[in-house]
PDB file of C-alpha atoms in Angstrom:
ATOM      1  CA  THR A   1      92.804  88.056 124.333  1.00  0.00           C
ATOM      2  CA  GLU A   2      90.730  84.826 124.032  1.00  0.00           C
ATOM      3  CA  GLU A   3      87.624  87.199 122.801  1.00  0.00           C
ATOM      4  CA  VAL A   4      89.803  88.472 119.566  1.00  0.00           C
ATOM      5  CA  ALA A   5      91.450  85.031 118.938  1.00  0.00           C
ATOM      6  CA  SER A   6      88.189  83.253 119.117  1.00  0.00           C
ATOM      7  CA  TYR A   7      86.608  85.855 116.644  1.00  0.00           C
ATOM      8  CA  VAL A   8      89.243  86.239 114.072  1.00  0.00           C
ATOM      9  CA  LYS A   9      89.666  82.552 113.558  1.00  0.00           C
ATOM     10  CA  VAL A  10      86.147  82.317 112.067  1.00  0.00           C
ATOM     11  CA  VAL A  11      86.744  85.437 109.928  1.00  0.00           C
ATOM     12  CA  GLY A  12      88.385  85.081 106.306  1.00  0.00           C
ATOM     13  CA  GLU A  13      90.263  87.972 104.737  1.00  0.00           C
ATOM     14  CA  GLU A  14      87.877  88.099 102.074  1.00  0.00           C
ATOM     15  CA  GLY A  15      85.131  89.206 103.834  1.00  0.00           C
ATOM     16  CA  ARG A  16      81.309  88.393 103.238  1.00  0.00           C
ATOM     17  CA  GLY A  17      80.310  90.473 100.656  1.00  0.00           C
ATOM     18  CA  THR A  18      77.837  89.421  98.257  1.00  0.00           C
ATOM     19  CA  SER A  19      77.655  92.370  95.620  1.00  0.00           C
ATOM     20  CA  MET A  20      79.881  93.014  92.701  1.00  0.00           C
ATOM     21  CA  SER A  21      83.558  93.442  93.603  1.00  0.00           C
ATOM     22  CA  LEU A  22      84.993  96.776  92.946  1.00  0.00           C
ATOM     23  CA  VAL A  23      88.450  95.873  94.390  1.00  0.00           C
ATOM     24  CA  GLU A  24      90.301  92.449  94.289  1.00  0.00           C
ATOM     25  CA  ILE A  25      93.586  92.061  95.648  1.00  0.00           C
ATOM     26  CA  LYS A  26      95.208  88.654  95.584  1.00  0.00           C
ATOM     27  CA  ASN A  27      99.031  87.991  97.295  1.00  0.00           C
ATOM     28  CA  LEU A  28      99.761  91.814  97.231  1.00  0.00           C
ATOM     29  CA  GLU A  29     103.746  92.148  98.309  1.00  0.00           C
ATOM     30  CA  HIS A  30     105.735  95.495  98.520  1.00  0.00           C
ATOM     31  CA  ARG A  31     108.709  96.209 100.133  1.00  0.00           C
ATOM     32  CA  TYR A  32     111.111  99.050 101.048  1.00  0.00           C
ATOM     33  CA  GLY A  33     114.597  98.048 100.565  1.00  0.00           C
ATOM     34  CA  ASN A  34     114.812  95.122 102.858  1.00  0.00           C
ATOM     35  CA  HIS A  35     111.474  96.000 104.989  1.00  0.00           C
ATOM     36  CA  THR A  36     108.323  94.217 104.138  1.00  0.00           C
ATOM     37  CA  VAL A  37     105.127  96.680 104.211  1.00  0.00           C
ATOM     38  CA  LEU A  38     102.683  94.044 102.669  1.00  0.00           C
ATOM     39  CA  ALA A  39     103.236  90.367 102.901  1.00  0.00           C
ATOM     40  CA  GLY A  40     100.735  88.331 100.564  1.00  0.00           C
ATOM     41  CA  LEU A  41      97.697  90.386 101.456  1.00  0.00           C
ATOM     42  CA  ASN A  42      94.227  89.432 100.154  1.00  0.00           C
ATOM     43  CA  LEU A  43      91.266  92.150 100.093  1.00  0.00           C
ATOM     44  CA  THR A  44      88.072  92.291  98.146  1.00  0.00           C
ATOM     45  CA  LEU A  45      85.930  95.146  98.415  1.00  0.00           C
ATOM     46  CA  GLU A  46      82.458  95.508  97.170  1.00  0.00           C
ATOM     47  CA  GLU A  47      80.401  98.593  95.918  1.00  0.00           C
ATOM     48  CA  GLY A  48      78.195 100.423  98.349  1.00  0.00           C
ATOM     49  CA  GLU A  49      80.353 100.620 101.204  1.00  0.00           C
ATOM     50  CA  ILE A  50      82.089 102.836 103.726  1.00  0.00           C
ATOM     51  CA  ILE A  51      84.986 100.988 104.947  1.00  0.00           C
ATOM     52  CA  GLY A  52      87.590 101.653 107.429  1.00  0.00           C
ATOM     53  CA  LEU A  53      91.239 100.967 106.790  1.00  0.00           C
ATOM     54  CA  LEU A  54      92.405 100.592 110.372  1.00  0.00           C
ATOM     55  CA  GLY A  55      95.865  99.929 111.869  1.00  0.00           C
ATOM     56  CA  PRO A  56      98.912 101.718 113.591  1.00  0.00           C
ATOM     57  CA  ASN A  57     101.398 103.694 112.101  1.00  0.00           C
ATOM     58  CA  GLY A  58     103.556 101.117 109.744  1.00  0.00           C
ATOM     59  CA  VAL A  59     101.281  98.412 108.859  1.00  0.00           C
ATOM     60  CA  GLY A  60     100.996  99.434 105.238  1.00  0.00           C
ATOM     61  CA  LYS A  61      97.664 101.684 104.981  1.00  0.00           C
ATOM     62  CA  THR A  62      99.063 104.530 103.255  1.00  0.00           C
ATOM     63  CA  THR A  63     101.172 102.257 100.924  1.00  0.00           C
ATOM     64  CA  LEU A  64      97.897 100.050 100.013  1.00  0.00           C
ATOM     65  CA  MET A  65      96.113 103.489  99.194  1.00  0.00           C
ATOM     66  CA  LYS A  66      98.940 104.534  97.035  1.00  0.00           C
ATOM     67  CA  ILE A  67      98.950 101.221  95.010  1.00  0.00           C
ATOM     68  CA  LEU A  68      95.286 101.342  94.313  1.00  0.00           C
ATOM     69  CA  CYS A  69      95.871 104.849  93.164  1.00  0.00           C
ATOM     70  CA  GLY A  70      98.627 104.121  90.895  1.00  0.00           C
ATOM     71  CA  LEU A  71     101.076 105.783  92.594  1.00  0.00           C
ATOM     72  CA  ILE A  72     103.372 102.995  93.860  1.00  0.00           C
ATOM     73  CA  GLN A  73     103.955 100.509  91.068  1.00  0.00           C
ATOM     74  CA  ASN A  74     106.765  98.109  92.142  1.00  0.00           C
ATOM     75  CA  TYR A  75     104.752  95.373  93.799  1.00  0.00           C
ATOM     76  CA  ASP A  76     104.081  91.762  93.433  1.00  0.00           C
ATOM     77  CA  GLY A  77     100.626  90.285  93.265  1.00  0.00           C
ATOM     78  CA  SER A  78      97.450  91.056  91.416  1.00  0.00           C
ATOM     79  CA  VAL A  79      95.692  94.218  91.926  1.00  0.00           C
ATOM     80  CA  LEU A  80      92.124  94.867  90.033  1.00  0.00           C
ATOM     81  CA  VAL A  81      89.908  97.613  90.141  1.00  0.00           C
ATOM     82  CA  ASP A  82      86.472  97.321  88.686  1.00  0.00           C
ATOM     83  CA  GLY A  83      87.927  94.131  86.947  1.00  0.00           C
ATOM     84  CA  GLN A  84      90.942  95.704  85.729  1.00  0.00           C
ATOM     85  CA  PRO A  85      94.934  96.282  86.398  1.00  0.00           C
ATOM     86  CA  ILE A  86      95.758  99.423  87.656  1.00  0.00           C
ATOM     87  CA  GLY A  87      96.188 101.918  84.925  1.00  0.00           C
ATOM     88  CA  VAL A  88      94.173 104.675  83.199  1.00  0.00           C
ATOM     89  CA  HIS A  89      90.832 103.278  83.917  1.00  0.00           C
ATOM     90  CA  SER A  90      91.140 102.720  87.715  1.00  0.00           C
ATOM     91  CA  LYS A  91      92.540 106.207  87.795  1.00  0.00           C
ATOM     92  CA  SER A  92      89.514 107.702  86.070  1.00  0.00           C
ATOM     93  CA  ILE A  93      87.433 106.157  88.650  1.00  0.00           C
ATOM     94  CA  ILE A  94      89.143 106.807  91.850  1.00  0.00           C
ATOM     95  CA  SER A  95      89.350 110.251  93.687  1.00  0.00           C
ATOM     96  CA  TYR A  96      92.295 110.151  96.195  1.00  0.00           C
ATOM     97  CA  LEU A  97      92.543 112.413  99.116  1.00  0.00           C
ATOM     98  CA  PRO A  98      96.313 111.951 100.316  1.00  0.00           C
ATOM     99  CA  GLU A  99      97.369 112.607 103.788  1.00  0.00           C
ATOM    100  CA  ARG A 100      99.099 116.005 103.021  1.00  0.00           C
ATOM    101  CA  THR A 101      97.906 118.671 100.985  1.00  0.00           C
ATOM    102  CA  TYR A 102      99.226 118.771  97.402  1.00  0.00           C
ATOM    103  CA  PHE A 103      98.113 122.102  96.292  1.00  0.00           C
ATOM    104  CA  ARG A 104     100.713 124.901  95.612  1.00  0.00           C
ATOM    105  CA  LYS A 105     100.896 127.659  98.066  1.00  0.00           C
ATOM    106  CA  SER A 106     100.571 130.474  95.405  1.00  0.00           C
ATOM    107  CA  GLU A 107      97.091 128.552  94.095  1.00  0.00           C
ATOM    108  CA  ASN A 108      93.965 130.394  95.089  1.00  0.00           C
ATOM    109  CA  VAL A 109      90.647 128.481  95.512  1.00  0.00           C
ATOM    110  CA  LYS A 110      89.667 129.702  91.851  1.00  0.00           C
ATOM    111  CA  SER A 111      92.655 128.493  90.385  1.00  0.00           C
ATOM    112  CA  ALA A 112      92.378 125.022  92.256  1.00  0.00           C
ATOM    113  CA  ILE A 113      88.831 124.838  91.051  1.00  0.00           C
ATOM    114  CA  GLY A 114      89.898 125.292  87.345  1.00  0.00           C
ATOM    115  CA  MET A 115      92.864 122.802  87.667  1.00  0.00           C
ATOM    116  CA  PHE A 116      90.435 120.147  88.596  1.00  0.00           C
ATOM    117  CA  ARG A 117      87.816 120.940  86.132  1.00  0.00           C
ATOM    118  CA  ASP A 118      90.596 120.494  83.443  1.00  0.00           C
ATOM    119  CA  PHE A 119      92.143 117.357  85.066  1.00  0.00           C
ATOM    120  CA  TYR A 120      89.149 115.167  85.731  1.00  0.00           C
ATOM    121  CA  LYS A 121      85.996 114.783  83.471  1.00  0.00           C
ATOM    122  CA  ASP A 122      84.010 113.566  86.070  1.00  0.00           C
ATOM    123  CA  PHE A 123      84.443 116.840  88.350  1.00  0.00           C
ATOM    124  CA  ASP A 124      81.409 118.696  89.192  1.00  0.00           C
ATOM    125  CA  GLU A 125      82.440 122.214  89.416  1.00  0.00           C
ATOM    126  CA  LYS A 126      79.221 123.442  90.325  1.00  0.00           C
ATOM    127  CA  LYS A 127      79.052 121.251  93.682  1.00  0.00           C
ATOM    128  CA  ALA A 128      82.607 122.312  94.489  1.00  0.00           C
ATOM    129  CA  VAL A 129      81.663 126.157  94.182  1.00  0.00           C
ATOM    130  CA  GLU A 130      78.640 125.429  96.268  1.00  0.00           C
ATOM    131  CA  MET A 131      80.311 123.657  98.723  1.00  0.00           C
ATOM    132  CA  ALA A 132      83.373 126.287  98.808  1.00  0.00           C
ATOM    133  CA  MET A 133      80.891 129.004  99.358  1.00  0.00           C
ATOM    134  CA  ASP A 134      79.119 126.923 102.002  1.00  0.00           C
ATOM    135  CA  LEU A 135      82.533 127.052 104.046  1.00  0.00           C
ATOM    136  CA  LYS A 136      82.863 130.599 103.258  1.00  0.00           C
ATOM    137  CA  LEU A 137      86.106 130.323 101.564  1.00  0.00           C
ATOM    138  CA  ASP A 138      87.377 133.255  99.761  1.00  0.00           C
ATOM    139  CA  SER A 139      88.040 132.268  95.900  1.00  0.00           C
ATOM    140  CA  LYS A 140      90.922 134.615  95.863  1.00  0.00           C
ATOM    141  CA  GLN A 141      92.336 133.482  99.017  1.00  0.00           C
ATOM    142  CA  LYS A 142      96.110 131.983  98.610  1.00  0.00           C
ATOM    143  CA  ILE A 143      96.064 128.512  99.701  1.00  0.00           C
ATOM    144  CA  GLY A 144      99.225 128.921 101.591  1.00  0.00           C
ATOM    145  CA  SER A 145      97.569 131.553 104.095  1.00  0.00           C
ATOM    146  CA  MET A 146      94.734 129.058 104.970  1.00  0.00           C
ATOM    147  CA  SER A 147      94.887 127.395 108.310  1.00  0.00           C
ATOM    148  CA  LYS A 148      95.519 123.504 108.226  1.00  0.00           C
ATOM    149  CA  GLY A 149      91.747 123.203 108.946  1.00  0.00           C
ATOM    150  CA  MET A 150      90.724 125.197 105.839  1.00  0.00           C
ATOM    151  CA  GLN A 151      93.117 123.396 103.322  1.00  0.00           C
ATOM    152  CA  GLU A 152      91.961 119.958 104.932  1.00  0.00           C
ATOM    153  CA  LYS A 153      88.180 121.057 104.047  1.00  0.00           C
ATOM    154  CA  LEU A 154      89.258 122.200 100.222  1.00  0.00           C
ATOM    155  CA  GLN A 155      90.999 119.437  99.513  1.00  0.00           C
ATOM    156  CA  LEU A 156      88.260 117.323 100.665  1.00  0.00           C
ATOM    157  CA  VAL A 157      85.706 119.441  98.957  1.00  0.00           C
ATOM    158  CA  PHE A 158      87.664 118.590  95.548  1.00  0.00           C
ATOM    159  CA  VAL A 159      87.915 115.378  96.224  1.00  0.00           C
ATOM    160  CA  MET A 160      84.259 114.529  97.022  1.00  0.00           C
ATOM    161  CA  SER A 161      83.179 116.703  94.124  1.00  0.00           C
ATOM    162  CA  ARG A 162      84.049 114.018  91.529  1.00  0.00           C
ATOM    163  CA  LYS A 163      81.916 111.354  90.529  1.00  0.00           C
ATOM    164  CA  ALA A 164      84.100 108.763  91.105  1.00  0.00           C
ATOM    165  CA  ARG A 165      83.244 104.619  92.003  1.00  0.00           C
ATOM    166  CA  LEU A 166      85.899 104.403  94.817  1.00  0.00           C
ATOM    167  CA  PHE A 167      87.131 107.742  97.000  1.00  0.00           C
ATOM    168  CA  VAL A 168      90.441 106.771  98.785  1.00  0.00           C
ATOM    169  CA  LEU A 169      90.537 108.898 102.046  1.00  0.00           C
ATOM    170  CA  ASP A 170      94.032 108.858 103.757  1.00  0.00           C
ATOM    171  CA  GLU A 171      93.500 110.498 107.398  1.00  0.00           C
ATOM    172  CA  PRO A 172      91.166 113.289 106.053  1.00  0.00           C
ATOM    173  CA  MET A 173      90.657 114.176 109.620  1.00  0.00           C
ATOM    174  CA  GLY A 174      94.213 114.369 111.135  1.00  0.00           C
ATOM    175  CA  GLY A 175      94.894 117.223 112.962  1.00  0.00           C
ATOM    176  CA  VAL A 176      91.498 119.013 112.653  1.00  0.00           C
ATOM    177  CA  ASP A 177      89.247 120.512 114.998  1.00  0.00           C
ATOM    178  CA  PRO A 178      85.845 118.810 116.057  1.00  0.00           C
ATOM    179  CA  THR A 179      83.766 121.262 114.082  1.00  0.00           C
ATOM    180  CA  THR A 180      85.982 120.525 111.186  1.00  0.00           C
ATOM    181  CA  ARG A 181      85.693 116.715 111.747  1.00  0.00           C
ATOM    182  CA  ASP A 182      81.922 116.865 111.706  1.00  0.00           C
ATOM    183  CA  TYR A 183      82.065 118.891 108.460  1.00  0.00           C
ATOM    184  CA  ILE A 184      84.257 116.281 107.211  1.00  0.00           C
ATOM    185  CA  LEU A 185      81.972 113.386 107.969  1.00  0.00           C
ATOM    186  CA  THR A 186      79.041 115.243 106.983  1.00  0.00           C
ATOM    187  CA  THR A 187      80.501 115.538 103.495  1.00  0.00           C
ATOM    188  CA  ILE A 188      81.374 112.361 103.088  1.00  0.00           C
ATOM    189  CA  LEU A 189      78.086 110.667 103.836  1.00  0.00           C
ATOM    190  CA  ASN A 190      76.550 113.628 101.926  1.00  0.00           C
ATOM    191  CA  GLN A 191      78.391 112.740  98.729  1.00  0.00           C
ATOM    192  CA  TYR A 192      78.419 109.008  98.856  1.00  0.00           C
ATOM    193  CA  THR A 193      76.117 106.778  96.699  1.00  0.00           C
ATOM    194  CA  GLU A 194      75.180 103.071  96.379  1.00  0.00           C
ATOM    195  CA  ASN A 195      77.202 103.011  93.273  1.00  0.00           C
ATOM    196  CA  SER A 196      80.346 103.966  94.861  1.00  0.00           C
ATOM    197  CA  SER A 197      82.627 102.778  97.897  1.00  0.00           C
ATOM    198  CA  ILE A 198      84.996 104.846  99.895  1.00  0.00           C
ATOM    199  CA  LEU A 199      87.923 103.454 101.672  1.00  0.00           C
ATOM    200  CA  LEU A 200      89.096 105.720 104.732  1.00  0.00           C
ATOM    201  CA  SER A 201      92.069 105.311 106.956  1.00  0.00           C
ATOM    202  CA  THR A 202      92.143 107.014 110.334  1.00  0.00           C
ATOM    203  CA  HIS A 203      93.377 106.624 113.912  1.00  0.00           C
ATOM    204  CA  LEU A 204      90.194 108.678 115.128  1.00  0.00           C
ATOM    205  CA  VAL A 205      88.213 105.446 115.260  1.00  0.00           C
ATOM    206  CA  HIS A 206      85.964 106.419 118.168  1.00  0.00           C
ATOM    207  CA  ASP A 207      84.841 109.656 116.223  1.00  0.00           C
ATOM    208  CA  VAL A 208      84.464 108.020 112.966  1.00  0.00           C
ATOM    209  CA  GLU A 209      83.310 104.338 113.404  1.00  0.00           C
ATOM    210  CA  GLN A 210      79.710 105.399 113.110  1.00  0.00           C
ATOM    211  CA  ILE A 211      79.779 106.002 109.607  1.00  0.00           C
ATOM    212  CA  PHE A 212      81.623 102.826 108.614  1.00  0.00           C
ATOM    213  CA  ASP A 213      79.809  99.803 107.131  1.00  0.00           C
ATOM    214  CA  ARG A 214      83.149  97.663 107.140  1.00  0.00           C
ATOM    215  CA  ALA A 215      86.110  97.440 109.087  1.00  0.00           C
ATOM    216  CA  VAL A 216      89.624  96.303 107.701  1.00  0.00           C
ATOM    217  CA  PHE A 217      92.364  95.947 110.348  1.00  0.00           C
ATOM    218  CA  LEU A 218      95.987  95.418 108.865  1.00  0.00           C
ATOM    219  CA  LYS A 219      98.527  93.567 110.640  1.00  0.00           C
ATOM    220  CA  GLN A 220     101.876  92.581 109.884  1.00  0.00           C
ATOM    221  CA  GLY A 221     101.338  93.262 106.184  1.00  0.00           C
ATOM    222  CA  ARG A 222      98.152  91.317 105.697  1.00  0.00           C
ATOM    223  CA  VAL A 223      94.608  91.553 106.440  1.00  0.00           C
ATOM    224  CA  PHE A 224      93.824  90.593 109.969  1.00  0.00           C
ATOM    225  CA  LEU A 225      89.946  91.342 109.869  1.00  0.00           C
ATOM    226  CA  ASN A 226      87.454  92.124 107.133  1.00  0.00           C
ATOM    227  CA  GLU A 227      84.328  92.348 108.408  1.00  0.00           C
ATOM    228  CA  GLN A 228      80.561  94.416 108.585  1.00  0.00           C
ATOM    229  CA  VAL A 229      81.089  96.518 111.549  1.00  0.00           C
ATOM    230  CA  ASP A 230      77.446  95.125 112.658  1.00  0.00           C
ATOM    231  CA  VAL A 231      78.451  91.743 112.635  1.00  0.00           C
ATOM    232  CA  LEU A 232      81.854  92.671 114.448  1.00  0.00           C
ATOM    233  CA  ARG A 233      79.872  94.524 117.136  1.00  0.00           C
ATOM    234  CA  ALA A 234      77.060  91.789 117.429  1.00  0.00           C
ATOM    235  CA  GLU A 235      79.658  88.698 117.475  1.00  0.00           C
ATOM    236  CA  THR A 236      82.275  90.431 119.811  1.00  0.00           C
ATOM    237  CA  GLY A 237      80.339  92.577 122.209  1.00  0.00           C
ATOM    238  CA  MET A 238      82.945  95.563 121.458  1.00  0.00           C
ATOM    239  CA  SER A 239      82.442  98.668 119.506  1.00  0.00           C
ATOM    240  CA  VAL A 240      85.175  98.893 116.608  1.00  0.00           C
ATOM    241  CA  ASP A 241      87.010 101.127 118.753  1.00  0.00           C
ATOM    242  CA  GLN A 242      87.341  98.562 121.580  1.00  0.00           C
ATOM    243  CA  TYR A 243      88.022  95.810 119.272  1.00  0.00           C
ATOM    244  CA  PHE A 244      90.770  98.031 117.625  1.00  0.00           C
ATOM    245  CA  ARG A 245      92.553  98.789 121.525  1.00  0.00           C
ATOM    246  CA  GLU A 246      92.194  95.028 121.674  1.00  0.00           C
ATOM    247  CA  VAL A 247      93.828  93.696 118.642  1.00  0.00           C
ATOM    248  CA  TYR A 248      96.626  96.390 118.803  1.00  0.00           C
ATOM    249  CA  ARG A 249      97.464  96.761 122.565  1.00  0.00           C
TER     250      ARG A 249
END
């Protein structure tokens, strides 16, 4: 629409942040076979923000997250986290929640806590145990016997119990009930600090946009929009969800 076009033309891909850059991505390209997923993507993210990474399926959200987390290494361009290329340091300060649970079904809550304690120096075991108790999760219950909502909660407990600088959350509320969704949002807000940032992808824009400081839209393998949500609402007269529907309809 004309409203969308007139707004986007004045918004740069780099955004308007003024604090120290936590993530700097320049000319990022990635292909699956002959299919180009990311096509010269540029993006800068700052400390102390909750960022919504938005777009329909297939625009490269999960691919971008996996590159940031070091799970995809065959790409062109520059990706810096805390001023350094993806590697040991970036992995030590990023806490990643994938779209699908990665726990073995035979594990229970207690053994999963032990695994995180052994793997991550910044894992706060006490916090994880307290959060699990709040959720009334049985420490001896096998993960395979848990409902999808319980598994989503448990995985988020572990991810958010790290003292990370960047939390990368891929669809943390996919397929869960509204009560679970509220708990997840509360958990994110309670564990977030001014020295950390959260990059969260979701299709539930209407339900989640109230926690966003910034919205990043991906389109055709590039950043279509990178803007503070208050500025976006003021300049377009739309909510993030309304603007999302205009851009991708």
